[in-house]
PDB file of C-alpha atoms in Angstrom:
ATOM      1  CA  MET Z   1      42.883 220.253  76.728  1.00  0.00           C
ATOM      2  CA  GLY Z   2      42.918 219.751  72.692  1.00  0.00           C
ATOM      3  CA  ASN Z   3      46.406 220.247  71.378  1.00  0.00           C
ATOM      4  CA  SER Z   4      49.634 219.782  73.747  1.00  0.00           C
ATOM      5  CA  TYR Z   5      52.743 221.172  73.036  1.00  0.00           C
ATOM      6  CA  THR Z   6      56.094 220.875  74.400  1.00  0.00           C
ATOM      7  CA  ILE Z   7      57.949 224.141  74.985  1.00  0.00           C
ATOM      8  CA  GLY Z   8      59.962 223.339  71.832  1.00  0.00           C
ATOM      9  CA  GLN Z   9      56.779 222.593  69.756  1.00  0.00           C
ATOM     10  CA  LEU Z  10      54.514 225.902  71.564  1.00  0.00           C
ATOM     11  CA  ALA Z  11      57.941 227.869  70.112  1.00  0.00           C
ATOM     12  CA  ASN Z  12      57.879 227.074  66.949  1.00  0.00           C
ATOM     13  CA  ALA Z  13      54.262 227.112  66.328  1.00  0.00           C
ATOM     14  CA  ALA Z  14      54.042 230.512  67.415  1.00  0.00           C
ATOM     15  CA  ASP Z  15      57.489 231.832  66.052  1.00  0.00           C
ATOM     16  CA  VAL Z  16      59.530 232.477  69.184  1.00  0.00           C
ATOM     17  CA  PRO Z  17      62.390 231.300  70.671  1.00  0.00           C
ATOM     18  CA  THR Z  18      62.406 228.936  73.400  1.00  0.00           C
ATOM     19  CA  SER Z  19      64.154 231.720  75.817  1.00  0.00           C
ATOM     20  CA  SER Z  20      60.573 233.250  75.368  1.00  0.00           C
ATOM     21  CA  VAL Z  21      58.540 231.169  76.257  1.00  0.00           C
ATOM     22  CA  ARG Z  22      60.767 230.608  79.646  1.00  0.00           C
ATOM     23  CA  PHE Z  23      61.032 234.240  79.937  1.00  0.00           C
ATOM     24  CA  TYR Z  24      57.507 234.840  80.095  1.00  0.00           C
ATOM     25  CA  GLU Z  25      56.670 231.764  82.446  1.00  0.00           C
ATOM     26  CA  ARG Z  26      59.182 233.657  84.782  1.00  0.00           C
ATOM     27  CA  ARG Z  27      56.825 237.021  84.241  1.00  0.00           C
ATOM     28  CA  GLY Z  28      53.609 235.189  84.817  1.00  0.00           C
ATOM     29  CA  LEU Z  29      52.866 235.722  81.968  1.00  0.00           C
ATOM     30  CA  LEU Z  30      52.435 232.321  80.408  1.00  0.00           C
ATOM     31  CA  ILE Z  31      51.821 229.442  82.392  1.00  0.00           C
ATOM     32  CA  PRO Z  32      52.183 225.360  81.375  1.00  0.00           C
ATOM     33  CA  ASP Z  33      48.729 223.518  81.201  1.00  0.00           C
ATOM     34  CA  GLU Z  34      50.301 220.788  82.904  1.00  0.00           C
ATOM     35  CA  ARG Z  35      53.814 218.397  83.415  1.00  0.00           C
ATOM     36  CA  SER Z  36      54.540 215.134  80.861  1.00  0.00           C
ATOM     37  CA  ARG Z  37      55.220 212.084  82.581  1.00  0.00           C
ATOM     38  CA  GLY Z  38      58.630 212.682  81.574  1.00  0.00           C
ATOM     39  CA  ASN Z  39      58.391 216.408  84.188  1.00  0.00           C
ATOM     40  CA  TYR Z  40      57.888 218.068  80.503  1.00  0.00           C
ATOM     41  CA  ARG Z  41      56.242 221.391  80.792  1.00  0.00           C
ATOM     42  CA  LEU Z  42      53.080 220.870  78.408  1.00  0.00           C
ATOM     43  CA  TYR Z  43      50.835 223.491  76.723  1.00  0.00           C
ATOM     44  CA  GLY Z  44      47.339 224.005  75.067  1.00  0.00           C
ATOM     45  CA  ASP Z  45      45.495 225.761  72.562  1.00  0.00           C
ATOM     46  CA  ALA Z  46      45.384 228.357  74.673  1.00  0.00           C
ATOM     47  CA  ALA Z  47      48.405 228.967  75.820  1.00  0.00           C
ATOM     48  CA  LEU Z  48      49.451 229.109  72.124  1.00  0.00           C
ATOM     49  CA  GLU Z  49      46.983 231.856  71.890  1.00  0.00           C
ATOM     50  CA  ARG Z  50      47.746 234.117  74.574  1.00  0.00           C
ATOM     51  CA  LEU Z  51      51.464 233.513  73.752  1.00  0.00           C
ATOM     52  CA  ARG Z  52      50.547 234.793  69.910  1.00  0.00           C
ATOM     53  CA  PHE Z  53      48.734 237.323  72.235  1.00  0.00           C
ATOM     54  CA  ILE Z  54      51.695 238.153  73.494  1.00  0.00           C
ATOM     55  CA  LYS Z  55      53.587 238.774  70.937  1.00  0.00           C
ATOM     56  CA  THR Z  56      51.383 240.634  68.917  1.00  0.00           C
ATOM     57  CA  ALA Z  57      51.327 243.066  71.275  1.00  0.00           C
ATOM     58  CA  GLN Z  58      54.985 243.598  71.913  1.00  0.00           C
ATOM     59  CA  ALA Z  59      55.191 244.414  68.275  1.00  0.00           C
ATOM     60  CA  ALA Z  60      52.780 247.128  69.161  1.00  0.00           C
ATOM     61  CA  GLY Z  61      54.980 248.657  71.086  1.00  0.00           C
ATOM     62  CA  PHE Z  62      53.310 247.677  74.724  1.00  0.00           C
ATOM     63  CA  THR Z  63      55.481 246.787  77.387  1.00  0.00           C
ATOM     64  CA  LEU Z  64      55.241 243.541  79.164  1.00  0.00           C
ATOM     65  CA  LYS Z  65      53.550 245.423  82.367  1.00  0.00           C
ATOM     66  CA  ASP Z  66      50.739 246.457  79.806  1.00  0.00           C
ATOM     67  CA  ILE Z  67      50.639 243.467  78.568  1.00  0.00           C
ATOM     68  CA  ASP Z  68      49.948 241.845  81.925  1.00  0.00           C
ATOM     69  CA  LEU Z  69      47.029 244.097  82.645  1.00  0.00           C
ATOM     70  CA  LEU Z  70      45.369 243.707  79.188  1.00  0.00           C
ATOM     71  CA  LEU Z  71      45.854 239.768  79.835  1.00  0.00           C
ATOM     72  CA  GLU Z  72      43.782 240.401  82.923  1.00  0.00           C
ATOM     73  CA  PHE Z  73      41.442 242.849  80.958  1.00  0.00           C
ATOM     74  CA  ARG Z  74      41.267 239.671  78.679  1.00  0.00           C
ATOM     75  CA  ASP Z  75      40.564 236.802  80.823  1.00  0.00           C
ATOM     76  CA  GLY Z  76      38.684 238.973  83.050  1.00  0.00           C
ATOM     77  CA  ASP Z  77      34.323 238.626  83.550  1.00  0.00           C
ATOM     78  CA  ALA Z  78      33.727 242.844  82.044  1.00  0.00           C
ATOM     79  CA  ALA Z  79      34.910 244.414  79.014  1.00  0.00           C
ATOM     80  CA  PRO Z  80      37.033 247.016  80.565  1.00  0.00           C
ATOM     81  CA  CYS Z  81      37.549 249.433  76.946  1.00  0.00           C
ATOM     82  CA  ARG Z  82      37.575 252.624  79.176  1.00  0.00           C
ATOM     83  CA  GLU Z  83      40.879 251.203  80.557  1.00  0.00           C
ATOM     84  CA  VAL Z  84      42.371 249.329  77.172  1.00  0.00           C
ATOM     85  CA  GLN Z  85      41.775 253.120  75.262  1.00  0.00           C
ATOM     86  CA  GLY Z  86      43.747 254.435  78.093  1.00  0.00           C
ATOM     87  CA  LEU Z  87      46.626 252.197  77.525  1.00  0.00           C
ATOM     88  CA  ILE Z  88      46.807 252.585  74.001  1.00  0.00           C
ATOM     89  CA  GLY Z  89      45.962 256.239  74.505  1.00  0.00           C
ATOM     90  CA  ALA Z  90      49.223 256.218  75.565  1.00  0.00           C
ATOM     91  CA  ARG Z  91      51.454 253.995  73.374  1.00  0.00           C
ATOM     92  CA  LEU Z  92      49.674 256.561  71.057  1.00  0.00           C
ATOM     93  CA  ALA Z  93      51.101 259.322  72.663  1.00  0.00           C
ATOM     94  CA  LYS Z  94      54.779 257.354  72.943  1.00  0.00           C
ATOM     95  CA  VAL Z  95      54.708 256.660  69.482  1.00  0.00           C
ATOM     96  CA  ASP Z  96      54.049 260.611  68.626  1.00  0.00           C
ATOM     97  CA  GLU Z  97      56.942 261.201  71.201  1.00  0.00           C
ATOM     98  CA  GLU Z  98      59.267 259.021  68.944  1.00  0.00           C
ATOM     99  CA  ILE Z  99      58.008 260.425  65.857  1.00  0.00           C
ATOM    100  CA  GLU Z 100      58.989 263.855  67.101  1.00  0.00           C
ATOM    101  CA  HIS Z 101      62.263 262.579  68.183  1.00  0.00           C
ATOM    102  CA  LEU Z 102      63.430 260.535  64.913  1.00  0.00           C
ATOM    103  CA  GLN Z 103      62.191 263.119  62.740  1.00  0.00           C
ATOM    104  CA  HIS Z 104      64.238 265.955  65.013  1.00  0.00           C
ATOM    105  CA  VAL Z 105      67.076 262.969  64.228  1.00  0.00           C
ATOM    106  CA  ARG Z 106      66.146 262.969  60.314  1.00  0.00           C
ATOM    107  CA  ASN Z 107      66.448 266.066  60.302  1.00  0.00           C
ATOM    108  CA  VAL Z 108      70.363 266.096  61.789  1.00  0.00           C
ATOM    109  CA  LEU Z 109      71.138 263.603  59.830  1.00  0.00           C
ATOM    110  CA  GLY Z 110      69.908 265.839  56.758  1.00  0.00           C
ATOM    111  CA  GLY Z 111      72.564 268.950  57.797  1.00  0.00           C
ATOM    112  CA  TRP Z 112      74.903 266.983  58.824  1.00  0.00           C
ATOM    113  CA  MET Z 113      74.681 264.931  54.537  1.00  0.00           C
ATOM    114  CA  ARG Z 114      74.568 268.106  53.412  1.00  0.00           C
ATOM    115  CA  VAL Z 115      78.172 269.773  55.372  1.00  0.00           C
ATOM    116  CA  CYS Z 116      79.616 266.408  54.017  1.00  0.00           C
ATOM    117  CA  HIS Z 117      78.295 267.118  50.471  1.00  0.00           C
ATOM    118  CA  LYS Z 118      80.212 270.869  50.508  1.00  0.00           C
ATOM    119  CA  ALA Z 119      82.971 269.355  52.800  1.00  0.00           C
ATOM    120  CA  ALA Z 120      83.738 266.821  50.196  1.00  0.00           C
ATOM    121  CA  LYS Z 121      86.029 269.058  47.426  1.00  0.00           C
ATOM    122  CA  THR Z 122      88.226 269.668  50.633  1.00  0.00           C
ATOM    123  CA  GLY Z 123      88.877 266.069  51.405  1.00  0.00           C
ATOM    124  CA  ARG Z 124      88.215 266.358  54.983  1.00  0.00           C
ATOM    125  CA  CYS Z 125      84.728 265.507  56.279  1.00  0.00           C
ATOM    126  CA  GLY Z 126      83.116 268.943  58.332  1.00  0.00           C
ATOM    127  CA  VAL Z 127      81.222 266.890  60.289  1.00  0.00           C
ATOM    128  CA  LEU Z 128      84.028 264.959  62.141  1.00  0.00           C
ATOM    129  CA  ASP Z 129      85.594 268.649  62.498  1.00  0.00           C
ATOM    130  CA  GLY Z 130      82.562 270.591  63.705  1.00  0.00           C
ATOM    131  CA  LEU Z 131      81.226 267.784  65.682  1.00  0.00           C
ATOM    132  CA  ASP Z 132      82.406 269.841  68.860  1.00  0.00           C
ATOM    133  CA  ARG Z 133      79.942 273.052  68.266  1.00  0.00           C
ATOM    134  CA  PRO Z 134      76.732 274.235  67.374  1.00  0.00           C
ATOM    135  CA  CYS Z 135      75.719 275.477  63.816  1.00  0.00           C
ATOM    136  CA  ALA Z 136      72.357 275.849  62.226  1.00  0.00           C
ATOM    137  CA  CYS Z 137      70.832 272.622  61.056  1.00  0.00           C
ATOM    138  CA  GLY Z 138      68.671 272.136  64.768  1.00  0.00           C
ATOM    139  CA  GLY Z 139      70.523 268.968  66.883  1.00  0.00           C
ATOM    140  CA  ASN Z 140      74.301 268.789  67.949  1.00  0.00           C
ATOM    141  CA  GLY Z 141      77.530 269.351  65.670  1.00  0.00           C
ATOM    142  CA  PRO Z 142      77.815 270.608  62.010  1.00  0.00           C
ATOM    143  CA  GLY Z 143      74.692 272.762  61.452  1.00  0.00           C
ATOM    144  CA  SER Z 144      73.045 272.709  65.002  1.00  0.00           C
ATOM    145  CA  THR Z 145      71.986 275.290  67.319  1.00  0.00           C
ATOM    146  CA  ASN Z 146      70.824 272.502  70.220  1.00  0.00           C
ATOM    147  CA  ARG Z 147      72.770 271.182  72.592  1.00  0.00           C
ATOM    148  CA  LYS Z 148      69.762 269.517  74.083  1.00  0.00           C
ATOM    149  CA  GLU Z 149      70.373 265.514  74.028  1.00  0.00           C
ATOM    150  CA  PRO Z 150      67.264 263.778  73.590  1.00  0.00           C
ATOM    151  CA  GLY Z 151      65.727 263.198  77.566  1.00  0.00           C
ATOM    152  CA  ASP Z 152      67.534 265.940  79.322  1.00  0.00           C
ATOM    153  CA  SER Z 153      65.789 267.765  81.251  1.00  0.00           C
ATOM    154  CA  ALA Z 154      64.780 271.377  80.467  1.00  0.00           C
TER     155      ALA Z 154
END
C-alpha cells in the first residue's frame, strides 16, 4: 500500500479539515483502504491523490456532483475528453454569468459611493435615504432604474 495515513494524517497531508474527509466519505467520493487493528480508517497514497483532486476541482468551482463524474472519468478505462470539455464549458458559462453579475454589483456600489460623496456635505446618507426608490445607476436604490433582483425570472 505504500504510505498509510490515519484520517488526521490524510487531512493534514491534503491541507483539509478531518471533517472534510469524513464528508467526502459520506458522499462516496473517498473510501478508506482498510481498517487498523484498533478499527481506525487507513488511507493510502491513492486516497491522498484523490483528496487533492477533489480539493483542486472544488477550488475551480466544480460541484460535488461534477467532481464525482470527473472522478468516474478519471478512474475509467477511456479518456472521455468530450464529456470533460462539456463540464468545463458549463463551469465557464457559470463563471461568465457570475462575472456579469459582479460587474453589475460593482456598478451599483460605484453609483452608491457617488451618492454618498455628494450627500456627505449635508450630513445625511443619500444611500440610506434612497434605497427604497429607483434612480439612474442600473441597480436598486440610489442611482437605480433596475428593480430586478439577481435570480428573479423575467
